[in-house]
Amino acid sequence: MEFKEEFLERLKNARSVVFFTGAGISAESGIPTFRGNEGLWKKFRPEELANFDAFIRNPDLVWEWYQYRRKIVEEAKPNKGHLAIAEMENYFEDVSVITQNVDNLHSRAGSTKIFELHGNIERNYCIDCKTFYTHEELNEAGGVPKCKLCGGLIRPDVVWFGEPLPQNVFSSAERAARKSDVCFVVGTSAVVYPAAYIPDSAKSGGSYVVEVNIEPTDLSYRVDYSITGKAGEILPAVLEEVKKLKTKESK
Ligand code: BJW
Ligand code: ZN
């Protein structure tokens, strides 16, 4: 695979690298994206399911939707894209993963510095007393579980529309993006805010922004380099280049 010379030069000199990821990076692990032809939203309308009011109106339905997705996630494995990102930690001083995904696959692939902007489907908490529950602690027979301490409804620890992102996570992610030398934007339509500001933060700090996607997005005209292709193919090829560049450097 041939890459632009300017990109290779920036990679060679980079100390700090950020990967900002979306649902597309997990597509090759068999997890449906949100807005593609096979997207999750095609089968379930987001306004019916991914907001707090919908949960209060019909908690069993929303809980069932997350149970269905949890099963897909549990059976999925990190793919070559996730693994290539994790391996980058061997070649750069500082690697951060800023993800919109709730599937935990970056962690399972071995990445160590991860900012989860939209939460994690493996965690749950009580909407009233905020006690956290792992999956094993919940009795899931018969719809949405109730809190053992106060009887409140248990919800997944994810960020729904109209809810704020975890503030400290988002500001740390913005800082990491701003100080990065190269920022990869992988498998996201970049239409959901404020997460979609991350590439702009990177750019404003002088980072070289590289998009990896199977098709053009709203962001494509604003990045330094747009690479068209599957994350599971492009990222391992980038890793191979990095290995070559970093070996040359040490000679
Ligand atoms: C591949 C591939 C392969 C496929 N290889 N590529 C302006 C500023 C701020 C906010 C707003 C704003 N305008 C509107 C808002 C409000 C709203 C918003 O952004 N709406 C827009 C949709 C219009 N934002 C919010 O409500 C956010 N909160 C907020 O603003 O709070 C304000 C507040 C402050 C103080 C108090 C109270 C409130 C919250 C947003 C939460 C989003 N949540 C979800 C659900 C998470 C839980 C769950 O998973 O169920 O997050 S929605 C969904 O979209 C999910 C995703 O993380 C997110 C992004 O989707 P993503 O990852 O980009 O996926 P897709 O499917 O869109 O794209 C996949 C891409 O992959 C495609 O491009 C493919 O081509 C590509 N691809 N295969 C490479 N193999
Ligand atoms: Zn409770």
Short mmCIF file of C-alpha atoms and ligand atoms in Angstrom, two decimals:
data_model
loop_
_atom_site.label_atom_id
_atom_site.label_comp_id
_atom_site.label_asym_id
_atom_site.label_seq_id
_atom_site.Cartn_x
_atom_site.Cartn_y
_atom_site.Cartn_z
CA MET A 1 0.00 0.00 0.00
CA GLU A 2 1.36 3.43 -1.00
CA PHE A 3 0.98 6.38 1.37
CA LYS A 4 1.52 10.11 0.82
CA GLU A 5 5.16 11.17 1.49
CA GLU A 6 4.08 14.13 3.66
CA PHE A 7 2.10 11.73 5.91
CA LEU A 8 5.08 9.37 6.31
CA GLU A 9 7.31 12.31 7.22
CA ARG A 10 4.86 13.46 9.92
CA LEU A 11 4.59 9.91 11.26
CA LYS A 12 8.35 9.53 11.38
CA ASN A 13 8.75 12.64 13.55
CA ALA A 14 5.65 12.05 15.67
CA ARG A 15 5.90 11.59 19.44
CA SER A 16 2.26 11.76 20.30
CA VAL A 17 -0.43 10.01 18.26
CA VAL A 18 -4.21 9.99 18.73
CA PHE A 19 -6.75 7.56 17.28
CA PHE A 20 -10.28 8.98 17.32
CA THR A 21 -12.57 6.06 16.53
CA GLY A 22 -16.22 5.35 15.74
CA ALA A 23 -18.46 2.41 14.96
CA GLY A 24 -16.69 1.70 11.64
CA ILE A 25 -13.61 0.33 13.38
CA SER A 26 -15.73 -2.42 14.97
CA ALA A 27 -17.68 -3.21 11.79
CA GLU A 28 -15.12 -5.85 10.81
CA SER A 29 -15.67 -7.49 14.21
CA GLY A 30 -19.31 -7.99 13.22
CA ILE A 31 -20.78 -5.10 15.22
CA PRO A 32 -23.27 -3.09 13.12
CA THR A 33 -22.61 0.64 12.67
CA PHE A 34 -25.28 3.22 13.45
CA ARG A 35 -25.88 4.93 10.14
CA GLY A 36 -24.73 2.61 7.35
CA ASN A 37 -27.08 0.53 5.16
CA GLU A 38 -26.92 -2.19 7.76
CA GLY A 39 -26.81 0.41 10.54
CA LEU A 40 -28.42 -0.14 13.93
CA TRP A 41 -30.62 2.87 13.45
CA LYS A 42 -32.26 1.33 10.38
CA LYS A 43 -33.87 -1.34 12.49
CA PHE A 44 -34.48 0.75 15.61
CA ARG A 45 -35.23 4.47 15.57
CA PRO A 46 -32.72 6.27 17.83
CA GLU A 47 -35.28 8.66 19.24
CA GLU A 48 -37.30 5.64 20.40
CA LEU A 49 -34.36 4.01 22.13
CA ALA A 50 -31.26 6.15 22.79
CA ASN A 51 -32.61 8.85 25.06
CA PHE A 52 -33.67 9.06 28.68
CA ASP A 53 -37.35 9.85 28.02
CA ALA A 54 -37.67 6.74 25.87
CA PHE A 55 -36.15 4.71 28.71
CA ILE A 56 -38.65 6.07 31.23
CA ARG A 57 -41.55 5.50 28.81
CA ASN A 58 -40.55 1.96 27.94
CA PRO A 59 -37.62 0.72 30.06
CA ASP A 60 -38.09 -2.95 29.11
CA LEU A 61 -37.85 -2.20 25.38
CA VAL A 62 -34.70 -0.08 25.73
CA TRP A 63 -33.13 -2.62 28.10
CA GLU A 64 -33.91 -5.42 25.64
CA TRP A 65 -32.22 -3.47 22.84
CA TYR A 66 -29.06 -3.11 24.91
CA GLN A 67 -29.18 -6.80 25.89
CA TYR A 68 -29.31 -7.68 22.19
CA ARG A 69 -26.31 -5.46 21.48
CA ARG A 70 -24.39 -6.74 24.52
CA LYS A 71 -24.70 -10.27 23.18
CA ILE A 72 -23.20 -9.17 19.83
CA VAL A 73 -20.37 -7.37 21.65
CA GLU A 74 -19.66 -10.33 23.95
CA GLU A 75 -19.33 -12.66 20.97
CA ALA A 76 -17.17 -10.19 19.00
CA LYS A 77 -13.38 -10.11 19.03
CA PRO A 78 -11.05 -7.16 18.43
CA ASN A 79 -10.06 -7.07 14.75
CA LYS A 80 -6.82 -6.20 12.96
CA GLY A 81 -7.62 -2.48 13.19
CA HIS A 82 -7.97 -2.52 17.00
CA LEU A 83 -4.85 -4.70 17.30
CA ALA A 84 -2.75 -2.44 15.05
CA ILE A 85 -3.70 0.57 17.19
CA ALA A 86 -2.71 -1.28 20.38
CA GLU A 87 0.64 -2.23 18.84
CA MET A 88 1.41 1.40 17.94
CA GLU A 89 2.21 1.87 21.65
CA ASN A 90 5.51 0.07 20.98
CA TYR A 91 6.59 2.72 18.49
CA PHE A 92 5.41 6.12 19.81
CA GLU A 93 6.03 7.80 23.14
CA ASP A 94 2.39 8.63 23.67
CA VAL A 95 -0.64 6.92 22.08
CA SER A 96 -4.20 7.85 23.05
CA VAL A 97 -7.40 6.25 21.86
CA ILE A 98 -10.43 8.53 21.95
CA THR A 99 -13.45 6.39 21.18
CA GLN A 100 -17.15 6.99 20.70
CA ASN A 101 -17.72 3.23 20.89
CA VAL A 102 -19.20 1.55 23.93
CA ASP A 103 -18.03 -1.96 22.97
CA ASN A 104 -14.77 -2.15 25.01
CA LEU A 105 -12.88 -3.67 22.04
CA HIS A 106 -9.93 -1.24 22.26
CA SER A 107 -9.30 -2.34 25.81
CA ARG A 108 -9.65 -6.01 24.88
CA ALA A 109 -7.13 -5.42 22.05
CA GLY A 110 -4.57 -4.14 24.58
CA SER A 111 -4.69 -0.35 24.23
CA THR A 112 -3.87 1.23 27.58
CA LYS A 113 -4.83 4.92 27.32
CA ILE A 114 -8.47 5.08 26.29
CA PHE A 115 -10.98 7.93 26.58
CA GLU A 116 -14.53 6.56 26.30
CA LEU A 117 -16.63 9.55 25.28
CA HIS A 118 -19.99 7.73 25.15
CA GLY A 119 -19.56 5.29 28.03
CA ASN A 120 -19.31 1.52 28.10
CA ILE A 121 -22.06 -1.03 27.51
CA GLU A 122 -20.52 -3.41 30.06
CA ARG A 123 -21.30 -1.05 32.95
CA ASN A 124 -24.73 -0.18 34.38
CA TYR A 125 -26.01 2.11 37.11
CA CYS A 126 -29.13 2.93 39.10
CA ILE A 127 -30.87 6.07 37.80
CA ASP A 128 -31.82 7.08 41.36
CA CYS A 129 -28.92 6.35 43.73
CA LYS A 130 -26.22 6.00 40.99
CA THR A 131 -24.88 2.69 42.34
CA PHE A 132 -22.88 0.86 39.68
CA TYR A 133 -23.57 -2.75 38.70
CA THR A 134 -21.60 -5.17 36.58
CA HIS A 135 -23.52 -7.55 34.43
CA GLU A 136 -22.89 -10.50 36.68
CA GLU A 137 -24.50 -8.65 39.59
CA LEU A 138 -27.80 -8.18 37.79
CA ASN A 139 -30.74 -10.50 37.66
CA GLU A 140 -31.77 -10.07 34.08
CA ALA A 141 -34.72 -12.40 33.88
CA GLY A 142 -37.92 -10.45 33.18
CA GLY A 143 -37.00 -7.06 31.72
CA VAL A 144 -35.10 -4.15 33.18
CA PRO A 145 -33.46 -4.97 36.53
CA LYS A 146 -34.06 -2.88 39.67
CA CYS A 147 -31.52 -1.53 42.12
CA LYS A 148 -30.94 -3.79 45.14
CA LEU A 149 -30.49 -0.75 47.39
CA CYS A 150 -33.32 1.58 46.39
CA GLY A 151 -35.47 -0.19 43.80
CA GLY A 152 -34.58 2.32 41.05
CA LEU A 153 -34.31 1.33 37.40
CA ILE A 154 -30.90 0.18 36.17
CA ARG A 155 -29.64 1.70 32.92
CA PRO A 156 -26.55 1.09 30.78
CA ASP A 157 -23.66 3.50 31.46
CA VAL A 158 -23.77 5.06 28.00
CA VAL A 159 -24.39 8.65 26.84
CA TRP A 160 -27.79 9.16 25.23
CA PHE A 161 -28.88 12.08 23.05
CA GLY A 162 -29.39 15.22 25.10
CA GLU A 163 -27.07 14.00 27.88
CA PRO A 164 -23.70 15.56 28.65
CA LEU A 165 -20.51 13.62 27.94
CA PRO A 166 -18.39 12.78 31.04
CA GLN A 167 -16.76 16.21 31.40
CA ASN A 168 -13.33 15.17 32.68
CA VAL A 169 -13.04 12.46 30.02
CA PHE A 170 -13.99 14.89 27.24
CA SER A 171 -11.62 17.64 28.39
CA SER A 172 -8.71 15.19 28.77
CA ALA A 173 -9.48 13.82 25.29
CA GLU A 174 -9.53 17.34 23.82
CA ARG A 175 -6.18 18.07 25.48
CA ALA A 176 -4.67 14.86 24.08
CA ALA A 177 -5.97 15.73 20.60
CA ARG A 178 -4.59 19.29 20.80
CA LYS A 179 -1.12 18.15 21.77
CA SER A 180 -0.94 15.26 19.29
CA ASP A 181 1.41 15.31 16.30
CA VAL A 182 -0.76 13.00 14.20
CA CYS A 183 -4.48 12.35 14.73
CA PHE A 184 -6.20 9.44 12.97
CA VAL A 185 -9.98 9.67 12.58
CA VAL A 186 -11.16 6.13 11.99
CA GLY A 187 -14.60 4.78 11.03
CA THR A 188 -16.82 7.62 12.14
CA SER A 189 -19.41 9.64 10.23
CA ALA A 190 -18.39 12.57 12.49
CA VAL A 191 -21.94 13.89 12.75
CA VAL A 192 -22.49 13.48 16.48
CA TYR A 193 -21.35 16.39 18.66
CA PRO A 194 -19.52 17.32 20.78
CA ALA A 195 -17.38 14.22 19.96
CA ALA A 196 -17.04 15.41 16.36
CA TYR A 197 -15.10 18.47 17.60
CA ILE A 198 -12.10 16.23 18.44
CA PRO A 199 -10.52 16.40 14.94
CA ASP A 200 -10.91 20.20 15.04
CA SER A 201 -9.15 20.34 18.41
CA ALA A 202 -6.31 18.28 16.93
CA LYS A 203 -6.09 20.55 13.90
CA SER A 204 -6.12 23.72 15.98
CA GLY A 205 -3.15 22.37 17.96
CA GLY A 206 -1.18 21.81 14.75
CA SER A 207 -1.72 18.05 14.45
CA TYR A 208 -1.74 16.30 11.06
CA VAL A 209 -5.26 14.86 10.72
CA VAL A 210 -5.69 11.63 8.76
CA GLU A 211 -9.07 10.09 8.03
CA VAL A 212 -9.54 6.35 7.48
CA ASN A 213 -13.00 5.47 6.19
CA ILE A 214 -14.64 3.36 3.50
CA GLU A 215 -16.40 6.47 2.16
CA PRO A 216 -16.19 10.28 2.28
CA THR A 217 -17.72 11.96 5.36
CA ASP A 218 -18.64 15.48 6.52
CA LEU A 219 -15.06 15.71 7.76
CA SER A 220 -13.19 14.66 4.60
CA TYR A 221 -12.75 18.17 3.20
CA ARG A 222 -11.24 19.40 6.50
CA VAL A 223 -8.56 16.73 7.02
CA ASP A 224 -4.95 16.73 5.80
CA TYR A 225 -5.15 13.29 4.30
CA SER A 226 -8.12 11.05 3.58
CA ILE A 227 -7.43 7.33 3.11
CA THR A 228 -10.27 5.31 1.64
CA GLY A 229 -10.51 1.70 2.75
CA LYS A 230 -11.33 -0.62 5.62
CA ALA A 231 -9.77 0.15 8.99
CA GLY A 232 -8.79 -3.52 9.36
CA GLU A 233 -6.70 -3.25 6.20
CA ILE A 234 -5.37 0.33 6.31
CA LEU A 235 -4.24 0.41 9.96
CA PRO A 236 -2.08 -2.75 9.77
CA ALA A 237 -0.49 -1.28 6.61
CA VAL A 238 0.20 1.97 8.48
CA LEU A 239 1.72 -0.06 11.32
CA GLU A 240 4.09 -1.77 8.87
CA GLU A 241 5.23 1.66 7.62
CA VAL A 242 5.72 2.83 11.20
CA LYS A 243 7.89 -0.20 11.96
CA LYS A 244 10.06 0.57 8.90
CA LEU A 245 10.32 4.28 9.73
CA LYS A 246 11.15 3.71 13.38
CA THR A 247 13.78 1.06 12.57
CA LYS A 248 15.50 3.41 10.11
CA GLU A 249 15.40 6.14 12.74
CA SER A 250 17.24 4.03 15.35
CA LYS A 251 20.08 3.13 12.94
C1 BJW B 1 -15.85 2.09 8.19
C2 BJW B 1 -15.91 0.71 8.10
C3 BJW B 1 -14.67 0.05 8.06
C4 BJW B 1 -17.94 1.40 8.18
N1 BJW B 1 -13.54 0.75 8.12
N2 BJW B 1 -14.71 2.77 8.23
C5 BJW B 1 -23.71 20.65 18.20
C6 BJW B 1 -22.89 20.67 19.30
C7 BJW B 1 -23.13 19.86 20.41
C8 BJW B 1 -24.22 19.00 20.42
C9 BJW B 1 -25.06 18.98 19.32
C10 BJW B 1 -24.79 19.80 18.23
N3 BJW B 1 -25.77 19.58 17.33
C11 BJW B 1 -26.62 18.65 17.83
C12 BJW B 1 -26.21 18.27 19.05
C13 BJW B 1 -26.95 17.25 19.89
C14 BJW B 1 -26.57 15.82 19.69
C15 BJW B 1 -26.03 15.57 18.27
O1 BJW B 1 -24.85 15.55 18.02
N4 BJW B 1 -26.94 15.33 17.35
C16 BJW B 1 -26.57 15.14 15.93
C17 BJW B 1 -26.87 13.70 15.50
C18 BJW B 1 -27.30 16.14 15.11
N5 BJW B 1 -25.56 15.48 20.67
C19 BJW B 1 -25.89 15.08 21.91
O2 BJW B 1 -27.06 14.99 22.27
C20 BJW B 1 -24.75 14.77 22.84
N6 BJW B 1 -24.93 15.45 24.08
C21 BJW B 1 -24.97 16.78 24.16
O3 BJW B 1 -24.85 17.50 23.20
O4 BJW B 1 -25.19 17.23 25.44
C22 BJW B 1 -25.33 18.64 25.65
C23 BJW B 1 -25.65 18.82 27.12
C24 BJW B 1 -24.81 19.59 27.90
C25 BJW B 1 -25.11 19.79 29.25
C26 BJW B 1 -26.24 19.18 29.81
C27 BJW B 1 -27.07 18.40 29.02
C28 BJW B 1 -26.77 18.20 27.67
C29 BJW B 1 -24.73 13.28 23.20
C30 BJW B 1 -24.50 12.41 22.02
C31 BJW B 1 -24.58 10.94 22.46
C32 BJW B 1 -24.49 10.00 21.27
N7 BJW B 1 -24.83 8.71 21.70
C33 BJW B 1 -24.75 7.59 20.77
C34 BJW B 1 -25.34 6.35 21.48
C35 BJW B 1 -24.36 5.84 22.53
C36 BJW B 1 -24.88 4.67 23.26
C37 BJW B 1 -25.12 3.47 22.39
O5 BJW B 1 -24.17 2.97 21.75
O6 BJW B 1 -26.26 3.04 22.32
O7 BJW B 1 -23.37 7.36 20.38
S1 BJW B 1 -25.54 7.93 19.20
C38 BJW B 1 -24.36 7.04 18.21
O8 BJW B 1 -23.65 7.94 17.32
C39 BJW B 1 -23.30 6.51 19.20
C40 BJW B 1 -22.03 6.74 18.44
O9 BJW B 1 -20.93 6.76 19.33
C41 BJW B 1 -22.28 8.03 17.73
C42 BJW B 1 -21.38 8.28 16.54
O10 BJW B 1 -21.59 7.35 15.52
P1 BJW B 1 -20.34 6.82 14.65
O11 BJW B 1 -19.43 6.07 15.52
O12 BJW B 1 -19.78 7.92 13.85
O13 BJW B 1 -21.06 5.72 13.71
P2 BJW B 1 -21.78 5.89 12.28
O14 BJW B 1 -22.59 4.67 12.06
O15 BJW B 1 -22.47 7.18 12.17
O16 BJW B 1 -20.56 5.92 11.24
C43 BJW B 1 -19.77 4.77 10.95
C44 BJW B 1 -18.72 5.17 9.95
O17 BJW B 1 -17.84 4.08 9.76
C45 BJW B 1 -19.26 5.54 8.57
O18 BJW B 1 -18.66 6.78 8.15
C46 BJW B 1 -18.81 4.39 7.67
O19 BJW B 1 -18.51 4.82 6.34
C47 BJW B 1 -17.54 3.94 8.38
N8 BJW B 1 -17.17 2.54 8.20
N9 BJW B 1 -17.22 0.32 8.02
C48 BJW B 1 -13.59 2.12 8.15
N10 BJW B 1 -14.62 -1.32 7.92
ZN ZN B 2 -30.43 2.66 43.52
#
